[in-house]
Amino acid sequence: MAGGWRVMRIAGADVVVRPSLVIVGVILVIVFAPQFDDMGAGPNPYLTAVVFVLSLFVSVFLHELAHLAAARWFGMTVPLVQLHLLGGETQIEGDSRHPWQELVTSIVGPLSSFVLGIVALWGAAASDGTLRAVLWSLGFINILIALFNLLPGLPLDGGRVLRALIWALTGSEATGVRVAGWIGRLAAVGLAAWSLWLTTTADPFALGRALLILAVALFLWQGATQALRHGVYVARIGSLVAAELMRHEPPPPGAVPISVDLRGRDLLLAMAENPAEVYALVDARGAVVGTLDASAVDRAYREAR
Ligand SMILES: [Zn+2]
């Protein structure tokens, strides 16, 4: 797999670690080691920071596993779980998705981070020394991850929740993608501004934090832009309906028969399975009802908005 390492396969999904996770891990160790030193945590603050960052990656993985479990529960296909700069991402595919399934699948991630955070803070209260310092930081950052991921912009979980809500209310997934995608871009701009502001403060850790936040902002912008492009693609494909593109004339002899009820992705898949210039549209009983030109589908896709 290009640009990453496949570390395991779980419930049909490849778990891939992206190089950006390693980079962010190194930055986190550099940012957190002096803070562990300040807290008087253990003889080697860098070792403490490495343990902390590794347990942070484990909790990010558990967050993604919650998404994976919910998606599989609803019978969706999950080809890929990635661990990268922004934490993680679980790619979900499936034709029979409904807004409320999307909502549940999205929200279980931040919920699990929140629960992990509470458990870690509770553990910190019951321990002392290095363990207390690591658990306290882990609890704090997991709650931060839960709150950050609930921001209502794509590609964050909160953006997926907002997309699902708009999708449920308007019946249009593409509208949900547009709104949540633009809020994602706004959040990226906000983070970039925060990062710039941090560099003007006298805090000794400001530069490290500013770089980390700037990296997250860039990643968020890229993710939101990708989601917006995907939304246009979903809308264009969704607008293709065989019955609407049908020519009310008998097809030429030997034309490939496909169902007149096909639409969207299913229509494109049926055409891709039987490549032809002209199709005979047939109803459920197999009776020919009209003609579909491949060129008409092609034109409709290009002209769709
Ligand atoms: Zn998530």
PDB file of C-alpha atoms and ligand atoms in Angstrom, residues 63-64 67 88 106 109-110 149 157 160, ligand 1:
ATOM      1  CA  HIS A  63     -11.998   5.512  18.723  1.00  0.00           C
ATOM      2  CA  GLU A  64     -11.730   4.161  15.145  1.00  0.00           C
ATOM      3  CA  HIS A  67     -16.731   3.575  14.151  1.00  0.00           C
ATOM      4  CA  GLY A  88      -7.706   8.384  12.485  1.00  0.00           C
ATOM      5  CA  SER A 106     -20.154   8.977  13.400  1.00  0.00           C
ATOM      6  CA  GLY A 109     -16.118   7.671  17.919  1.00  0.00           C
ATOM      7  CA  PRO A 110     -16.173  10.891  20.004  1.00  0.00           C
ATOM      8  CA  ASN A 149     -14.035  15.721  16.613  1.00  0.00           C
ATOM      9  CA  ASP A 157     -17.124  13.224  13.071  1.00  0.00           C
ATOM     10  CA  ARG A 160     -20.583  13.742   9.495  1.00  0.00           C
TER      11      ARG A 160
HETATM   12 ZN    ZN B   1     -13.914   9.611  14.581  1.00  0.00          ZN
END
